[in-house]
Each structure stands twice: as C-alpha cells, then as structure tokens.
PDB file of C-alpha atoms in Angstrom:
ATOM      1  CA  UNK A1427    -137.801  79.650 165.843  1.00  0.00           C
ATOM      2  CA  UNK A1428    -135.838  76.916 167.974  1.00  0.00           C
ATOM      3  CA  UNK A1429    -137.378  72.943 166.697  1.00  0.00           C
ATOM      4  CA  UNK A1430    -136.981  69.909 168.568  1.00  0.00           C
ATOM      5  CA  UNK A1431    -139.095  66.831 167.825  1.00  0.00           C
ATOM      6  CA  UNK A1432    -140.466  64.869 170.471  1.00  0.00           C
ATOM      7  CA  UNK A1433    -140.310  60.843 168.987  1.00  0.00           C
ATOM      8  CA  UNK A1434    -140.977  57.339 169.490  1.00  0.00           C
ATOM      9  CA  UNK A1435    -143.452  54.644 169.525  1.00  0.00           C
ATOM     10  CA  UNK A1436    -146.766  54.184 169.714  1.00  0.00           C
ATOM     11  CA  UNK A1437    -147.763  53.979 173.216  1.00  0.00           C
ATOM     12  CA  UNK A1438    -144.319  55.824 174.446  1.00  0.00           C
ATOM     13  CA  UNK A1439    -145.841  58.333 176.053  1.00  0.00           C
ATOM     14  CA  UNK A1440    -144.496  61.423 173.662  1.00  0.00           C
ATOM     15  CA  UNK A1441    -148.352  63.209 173.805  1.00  0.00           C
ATOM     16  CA  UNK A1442    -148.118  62.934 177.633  1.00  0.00           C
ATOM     17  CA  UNK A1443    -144.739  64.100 177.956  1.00  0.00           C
ATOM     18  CA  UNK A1444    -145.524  66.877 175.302  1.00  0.00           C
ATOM     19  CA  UNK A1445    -148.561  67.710 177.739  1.00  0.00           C
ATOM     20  CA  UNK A1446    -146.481  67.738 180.868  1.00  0.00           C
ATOM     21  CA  UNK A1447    -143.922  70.008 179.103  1.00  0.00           C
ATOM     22  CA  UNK A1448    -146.262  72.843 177.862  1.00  0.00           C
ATOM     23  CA  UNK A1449    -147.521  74.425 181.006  1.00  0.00           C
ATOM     24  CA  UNK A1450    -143.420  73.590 182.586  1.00  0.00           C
ATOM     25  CA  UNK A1451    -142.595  75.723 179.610  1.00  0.00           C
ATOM     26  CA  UNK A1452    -145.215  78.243 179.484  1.00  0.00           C
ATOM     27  CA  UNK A1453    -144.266  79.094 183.126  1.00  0.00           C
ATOM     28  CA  UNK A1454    -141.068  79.825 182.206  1.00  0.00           C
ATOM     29  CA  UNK A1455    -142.602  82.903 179.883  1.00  0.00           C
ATOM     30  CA  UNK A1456    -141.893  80.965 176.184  1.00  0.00           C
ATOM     31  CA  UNK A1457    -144.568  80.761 173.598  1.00  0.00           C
ATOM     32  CA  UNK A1458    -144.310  77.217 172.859  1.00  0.00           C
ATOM     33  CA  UNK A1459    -146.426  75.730 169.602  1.00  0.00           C
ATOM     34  CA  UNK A1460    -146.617  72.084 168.226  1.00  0.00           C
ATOM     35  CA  UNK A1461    -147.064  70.005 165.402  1.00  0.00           C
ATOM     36  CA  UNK A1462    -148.856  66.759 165.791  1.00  0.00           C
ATOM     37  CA  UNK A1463    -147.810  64.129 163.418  1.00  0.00           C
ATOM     38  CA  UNK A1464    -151.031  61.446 163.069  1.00  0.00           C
ATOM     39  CA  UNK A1465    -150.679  58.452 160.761  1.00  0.00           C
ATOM     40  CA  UNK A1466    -154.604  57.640 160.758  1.00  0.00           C
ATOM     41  CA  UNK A1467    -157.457  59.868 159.098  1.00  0.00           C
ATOM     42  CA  UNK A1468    -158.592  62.686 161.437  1.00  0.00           C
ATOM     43  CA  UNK A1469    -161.777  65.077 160.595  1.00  0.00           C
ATOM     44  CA  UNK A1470    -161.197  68.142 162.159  1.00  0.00           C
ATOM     45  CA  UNK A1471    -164.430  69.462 160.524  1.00  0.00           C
ATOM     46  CA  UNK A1472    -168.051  68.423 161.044  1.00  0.00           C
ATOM     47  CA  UNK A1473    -170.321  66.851 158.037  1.00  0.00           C
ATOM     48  CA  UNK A1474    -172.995  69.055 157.161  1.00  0.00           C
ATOM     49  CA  UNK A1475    -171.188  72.409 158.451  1.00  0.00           C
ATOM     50  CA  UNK A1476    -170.487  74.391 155.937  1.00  0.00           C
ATOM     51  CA  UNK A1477    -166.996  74.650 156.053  1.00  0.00           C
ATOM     52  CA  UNK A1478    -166.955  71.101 155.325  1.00  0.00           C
ATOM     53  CA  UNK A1479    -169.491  71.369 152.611  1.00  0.00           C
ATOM     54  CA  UNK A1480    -166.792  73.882 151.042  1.00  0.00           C
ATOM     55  CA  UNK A1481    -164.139  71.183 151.082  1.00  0.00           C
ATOM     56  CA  UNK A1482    -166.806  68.488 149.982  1.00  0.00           C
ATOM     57  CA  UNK A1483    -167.196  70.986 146.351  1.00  0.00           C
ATOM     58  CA  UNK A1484    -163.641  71.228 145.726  1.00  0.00           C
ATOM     59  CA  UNK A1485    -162.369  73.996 147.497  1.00  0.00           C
ATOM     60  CA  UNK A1486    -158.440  73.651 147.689  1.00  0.00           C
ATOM     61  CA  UNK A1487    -158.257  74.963 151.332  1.00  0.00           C
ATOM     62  CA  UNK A1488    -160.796  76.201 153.939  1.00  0.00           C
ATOM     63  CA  UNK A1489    -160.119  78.769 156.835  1.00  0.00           C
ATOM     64  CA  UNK A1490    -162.607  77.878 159.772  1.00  0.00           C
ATOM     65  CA  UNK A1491    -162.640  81.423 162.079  1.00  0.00           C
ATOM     66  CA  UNK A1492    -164.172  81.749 165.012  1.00  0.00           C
ATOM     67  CA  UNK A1493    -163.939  84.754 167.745  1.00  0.00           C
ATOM     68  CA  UNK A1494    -161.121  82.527 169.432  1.00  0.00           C
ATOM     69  CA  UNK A1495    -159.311  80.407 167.003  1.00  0.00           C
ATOM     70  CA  UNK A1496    -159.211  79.507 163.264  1.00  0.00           C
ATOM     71  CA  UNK A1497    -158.221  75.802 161.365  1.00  0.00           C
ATOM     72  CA  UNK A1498    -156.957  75.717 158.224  1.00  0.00           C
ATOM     73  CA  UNK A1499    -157.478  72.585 156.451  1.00  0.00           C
ATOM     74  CA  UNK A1500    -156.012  71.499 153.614  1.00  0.00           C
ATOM     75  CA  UNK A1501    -156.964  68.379 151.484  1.00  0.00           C
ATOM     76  CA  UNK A1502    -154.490  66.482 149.516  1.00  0.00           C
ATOM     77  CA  UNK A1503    -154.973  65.535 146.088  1.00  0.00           C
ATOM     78  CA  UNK A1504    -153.399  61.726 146.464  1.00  0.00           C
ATOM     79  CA  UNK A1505    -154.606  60.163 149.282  1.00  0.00           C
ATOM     80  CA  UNK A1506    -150.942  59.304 150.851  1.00  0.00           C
ATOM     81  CA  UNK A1507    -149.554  62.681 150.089  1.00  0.00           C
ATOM     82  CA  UNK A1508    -148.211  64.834 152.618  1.00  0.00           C
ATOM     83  CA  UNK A1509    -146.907  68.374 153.105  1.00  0.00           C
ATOM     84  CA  UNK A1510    -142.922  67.989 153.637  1.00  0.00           C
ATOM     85  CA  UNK A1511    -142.233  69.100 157.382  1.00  0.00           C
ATOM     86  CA  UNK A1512    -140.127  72.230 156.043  1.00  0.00           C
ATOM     87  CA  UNK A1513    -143.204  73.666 154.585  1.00  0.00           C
ATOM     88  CA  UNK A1514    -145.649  73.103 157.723  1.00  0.00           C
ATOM     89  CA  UNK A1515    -143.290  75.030 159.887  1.00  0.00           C
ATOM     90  CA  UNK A1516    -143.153  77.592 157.562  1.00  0.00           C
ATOM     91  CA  UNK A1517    -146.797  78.077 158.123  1.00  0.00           C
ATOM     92  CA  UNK A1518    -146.398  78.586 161.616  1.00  0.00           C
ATOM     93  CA  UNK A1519    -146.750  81.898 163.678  1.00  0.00           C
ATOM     94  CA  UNK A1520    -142.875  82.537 165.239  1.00  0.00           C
ATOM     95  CA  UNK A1521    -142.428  81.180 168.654  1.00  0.00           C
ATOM     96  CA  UNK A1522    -139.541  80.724 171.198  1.00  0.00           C
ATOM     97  CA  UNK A1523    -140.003  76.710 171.042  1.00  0.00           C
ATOM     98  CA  UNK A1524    -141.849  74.480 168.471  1.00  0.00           C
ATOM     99  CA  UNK A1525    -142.478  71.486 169.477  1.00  0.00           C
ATOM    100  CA  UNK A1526    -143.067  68.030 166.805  1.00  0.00           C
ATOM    101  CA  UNK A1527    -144.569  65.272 167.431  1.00  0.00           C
ATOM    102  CA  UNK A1528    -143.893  62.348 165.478  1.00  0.00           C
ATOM    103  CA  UNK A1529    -141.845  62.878 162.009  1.00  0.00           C
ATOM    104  CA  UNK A1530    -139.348  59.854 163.470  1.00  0.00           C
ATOM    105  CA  UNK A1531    -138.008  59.271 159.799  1.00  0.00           C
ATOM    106  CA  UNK A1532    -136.578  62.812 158.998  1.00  0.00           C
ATOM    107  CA  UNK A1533    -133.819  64.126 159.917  1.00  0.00           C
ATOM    108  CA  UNK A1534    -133.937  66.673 162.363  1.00  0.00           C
ATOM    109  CA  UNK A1535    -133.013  67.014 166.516  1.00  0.00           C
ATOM    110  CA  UNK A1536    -135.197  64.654 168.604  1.00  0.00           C
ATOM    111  CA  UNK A1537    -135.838  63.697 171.749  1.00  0.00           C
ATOM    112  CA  UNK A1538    -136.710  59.358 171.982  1.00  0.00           C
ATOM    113  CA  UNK A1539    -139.669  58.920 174.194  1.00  0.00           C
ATOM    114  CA  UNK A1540    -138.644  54.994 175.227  1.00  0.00           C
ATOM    115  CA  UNK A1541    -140.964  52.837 177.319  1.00  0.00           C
ATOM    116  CA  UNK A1542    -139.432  48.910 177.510  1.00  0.00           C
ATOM    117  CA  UNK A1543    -143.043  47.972 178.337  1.00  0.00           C
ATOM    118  CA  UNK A1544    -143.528  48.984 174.600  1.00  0.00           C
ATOM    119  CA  UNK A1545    -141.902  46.165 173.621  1.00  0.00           C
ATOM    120  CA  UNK A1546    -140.533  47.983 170.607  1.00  0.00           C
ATOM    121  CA  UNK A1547    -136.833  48.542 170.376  1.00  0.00           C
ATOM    122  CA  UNK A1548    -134.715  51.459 170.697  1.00  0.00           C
ATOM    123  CA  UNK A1549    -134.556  53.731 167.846  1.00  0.00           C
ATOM    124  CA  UNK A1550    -131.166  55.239 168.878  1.00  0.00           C
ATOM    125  CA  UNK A1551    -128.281  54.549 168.006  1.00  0.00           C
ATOM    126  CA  UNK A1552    -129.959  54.074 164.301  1.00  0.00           C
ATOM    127  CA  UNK A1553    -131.257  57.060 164.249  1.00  0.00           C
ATOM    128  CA  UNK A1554    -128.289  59.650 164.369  1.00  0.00           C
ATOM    129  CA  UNK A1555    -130.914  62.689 164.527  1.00  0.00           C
ATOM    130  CA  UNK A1556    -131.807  61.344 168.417  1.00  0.00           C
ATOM    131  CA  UNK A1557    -130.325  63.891 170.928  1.00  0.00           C
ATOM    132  CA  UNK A1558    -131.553  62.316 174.042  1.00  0.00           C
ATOM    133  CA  UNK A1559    -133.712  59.331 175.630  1.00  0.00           C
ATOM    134  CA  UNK A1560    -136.580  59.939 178.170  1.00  0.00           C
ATOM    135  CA  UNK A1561    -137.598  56.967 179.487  1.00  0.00           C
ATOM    136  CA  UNK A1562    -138.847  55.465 183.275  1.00  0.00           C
ATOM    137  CA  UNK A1563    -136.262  56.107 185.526  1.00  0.00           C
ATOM    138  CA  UNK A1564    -133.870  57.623 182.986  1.00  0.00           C
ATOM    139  CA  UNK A1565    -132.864  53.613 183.037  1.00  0.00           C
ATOM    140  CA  UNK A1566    -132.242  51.227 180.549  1.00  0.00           C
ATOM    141  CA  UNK A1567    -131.149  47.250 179.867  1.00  0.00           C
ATOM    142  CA  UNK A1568    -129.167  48.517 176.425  1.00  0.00           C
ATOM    143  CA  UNK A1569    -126.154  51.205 176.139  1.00  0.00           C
ATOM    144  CA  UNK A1570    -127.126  54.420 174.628  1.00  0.00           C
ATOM    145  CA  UNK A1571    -124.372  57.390 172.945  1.00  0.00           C
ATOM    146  CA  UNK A1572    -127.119  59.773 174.466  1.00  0.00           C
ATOM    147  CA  UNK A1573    -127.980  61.061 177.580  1.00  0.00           C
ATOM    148  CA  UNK A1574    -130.731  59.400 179.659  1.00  0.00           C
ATOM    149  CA  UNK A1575    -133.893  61.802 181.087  1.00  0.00           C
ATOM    150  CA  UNK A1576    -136.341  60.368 183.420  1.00  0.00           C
ATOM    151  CA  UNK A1577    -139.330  60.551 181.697  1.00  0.00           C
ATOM    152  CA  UNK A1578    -141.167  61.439 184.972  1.00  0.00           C
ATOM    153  CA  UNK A1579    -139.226  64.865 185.461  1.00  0.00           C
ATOM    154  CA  UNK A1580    -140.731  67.220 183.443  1.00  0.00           C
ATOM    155  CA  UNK A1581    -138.544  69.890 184.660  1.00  0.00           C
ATOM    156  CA  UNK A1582    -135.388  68.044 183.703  1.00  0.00           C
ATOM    157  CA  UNK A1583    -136.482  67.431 180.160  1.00  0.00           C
ATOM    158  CA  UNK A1584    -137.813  70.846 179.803  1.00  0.00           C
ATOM    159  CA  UNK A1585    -133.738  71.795 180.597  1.00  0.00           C
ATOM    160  CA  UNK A1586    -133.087  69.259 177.925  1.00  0.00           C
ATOM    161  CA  UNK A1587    -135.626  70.592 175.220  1.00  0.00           C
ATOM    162  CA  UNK A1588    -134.381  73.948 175.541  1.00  0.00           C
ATOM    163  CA  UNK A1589    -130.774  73.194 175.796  1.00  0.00           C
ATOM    164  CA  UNK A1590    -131.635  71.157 172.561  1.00  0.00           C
ATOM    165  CA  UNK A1591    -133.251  72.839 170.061  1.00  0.00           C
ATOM    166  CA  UNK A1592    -132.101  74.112 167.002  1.00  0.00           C
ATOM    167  CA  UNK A1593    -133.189  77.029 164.991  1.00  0.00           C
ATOM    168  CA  UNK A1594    -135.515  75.668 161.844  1.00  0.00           C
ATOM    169  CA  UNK A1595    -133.162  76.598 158.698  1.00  0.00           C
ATOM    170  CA  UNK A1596    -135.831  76.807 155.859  1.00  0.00           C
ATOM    171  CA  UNK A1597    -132.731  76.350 153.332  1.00  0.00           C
ATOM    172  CA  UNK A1598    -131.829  73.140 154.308  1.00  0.00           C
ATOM    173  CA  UNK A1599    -135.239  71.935 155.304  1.00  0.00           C
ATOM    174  CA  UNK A1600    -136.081  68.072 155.224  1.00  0.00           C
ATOM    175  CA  UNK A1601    -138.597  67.255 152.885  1.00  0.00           C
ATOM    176  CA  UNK A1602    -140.321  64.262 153.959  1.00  0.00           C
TER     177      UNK A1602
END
C-alpha cells in the first residue's frame, strides 16, 4: 500500500485539500483510504447507546456494525497514549493510496500544506521527511529544496501524491 502524509498547520487547509483530492483520485479508478490525525478528544460513539455503554464497563475494544459500515474504537489506558502510526496502518484494508493526515513529527513522505496567512512558519527545510509544498499560488516569500504545488490545482497535486508515495514498510515502521 503506497503512504504519503498530507501535513501542516492548523488552519492550512490539509482537510480541504485531502477533500479535493479524493474524488480527483477516485476518478482516476484508485481506492484511496485515510487516516485522520486529531489532537483534541473526539466521541465517535453516542452516550447511552449501547456500544458506548460497552466501552463505559471496560470493554478493551468495541466493533460498531451496521448494514453499511462498522467503527472500531479503541480506548487507551493512559489518557495521552497513542497507537504508533506503524500499527494503525497495519489495521487498514489494502488500498492503491493511503492518505495521513497530520502525524507532522514522524518520519515518513509528506506533502506541507503552507498558507502565509497562517502566520506559522515553514516546516521545511526542518523537516527532511517534506517532499513537496502546496501552497496559494505555488508561491512563496522564503526558498524551499522542494518543489512548489499550487494548492488550488487539485489535479497537479494529485500527480504529485501519486508520483510521491512510498510503499508502507511494516519493518521499519515509525513508532510515534
């Protein structure tokens, strides 16, 4: 399964890109899937359902199915644990493209989602993992050792993604 991260900010833009890039990609007959990194709490599940009740008593995990979908969730037993990245794409079904969002600290092939407006700085060249930049314009005030996307051309960084990712190798997996 080809991996490329999609990173940056908060308030890039990497979910809209990611949401301009699905149905580019989908068109093009891949199976694309993603991973969506959040660093506040998110309930997927619904008090007083009783998949959540199940959680609530101790279970360790809980499978949600429906006739059209299922959710596995899976609580941690420290509050700022997480499951390394290496072992959340191992849980995933085998696709042509996997898509991450977020993970900026590991090391892995990402695109940089950069908006100036952000007021945040670049995280390449710091970040040696950064393959590319997609920002307004495909402009920016500050040299870059990567190429420069316009963040507006979905078709162009859909080139870029694919020409980009890397196969996940499990056996030298990051762990954070």
């Amino acid at each position: 399964m080809n991996v490329l991260a999609i990173a940056g900010w908060s308030g890039s833009g990497k979910t809209s890109l990611i949401l301009r890039l699905l149905p580019v990609l989908k068109a093009r007959g891949l199976r694309v899937s993603t991973i969506k990194h959040a660093h506040h709490k998110v309930e997927v599940d619904t008090p007083g359902k009783d998949s959540f009740e199940h959680r609530a008593a101790g279970a360790h995990e809980v499978m949600l199915i429906t006739g059209k979908r299922f959710a596995l969730m899976h609580d941690f037993p420290e509050p700022d644990d997480e499951v390394p990245l290496g072992d959340l794409i191992g849980r995933m079904a085998p696709v042509d493209l996997l898509l991450i969002e977020g993970f900026k600290s590991t090391p892995h092939p990402k695109l940089e989602v950069h908006r100036p407006a952000v007021g945040k700085p670049l995280m390449q060249p710091q970040d040696p993992h950064i393959v590319g930049i997609a920002c307004p314009g495909a402009r920016l005030d500050s040299a870059t050792t990567v190429p420069l996307l316009d963040l507006d051309n979905s078709a162009a960084v859909a080139d870029f993604v694919l020409a980009q990712a890397r196969p996940w190798d499990h056996t030298h997996a990051p762990s954070a």
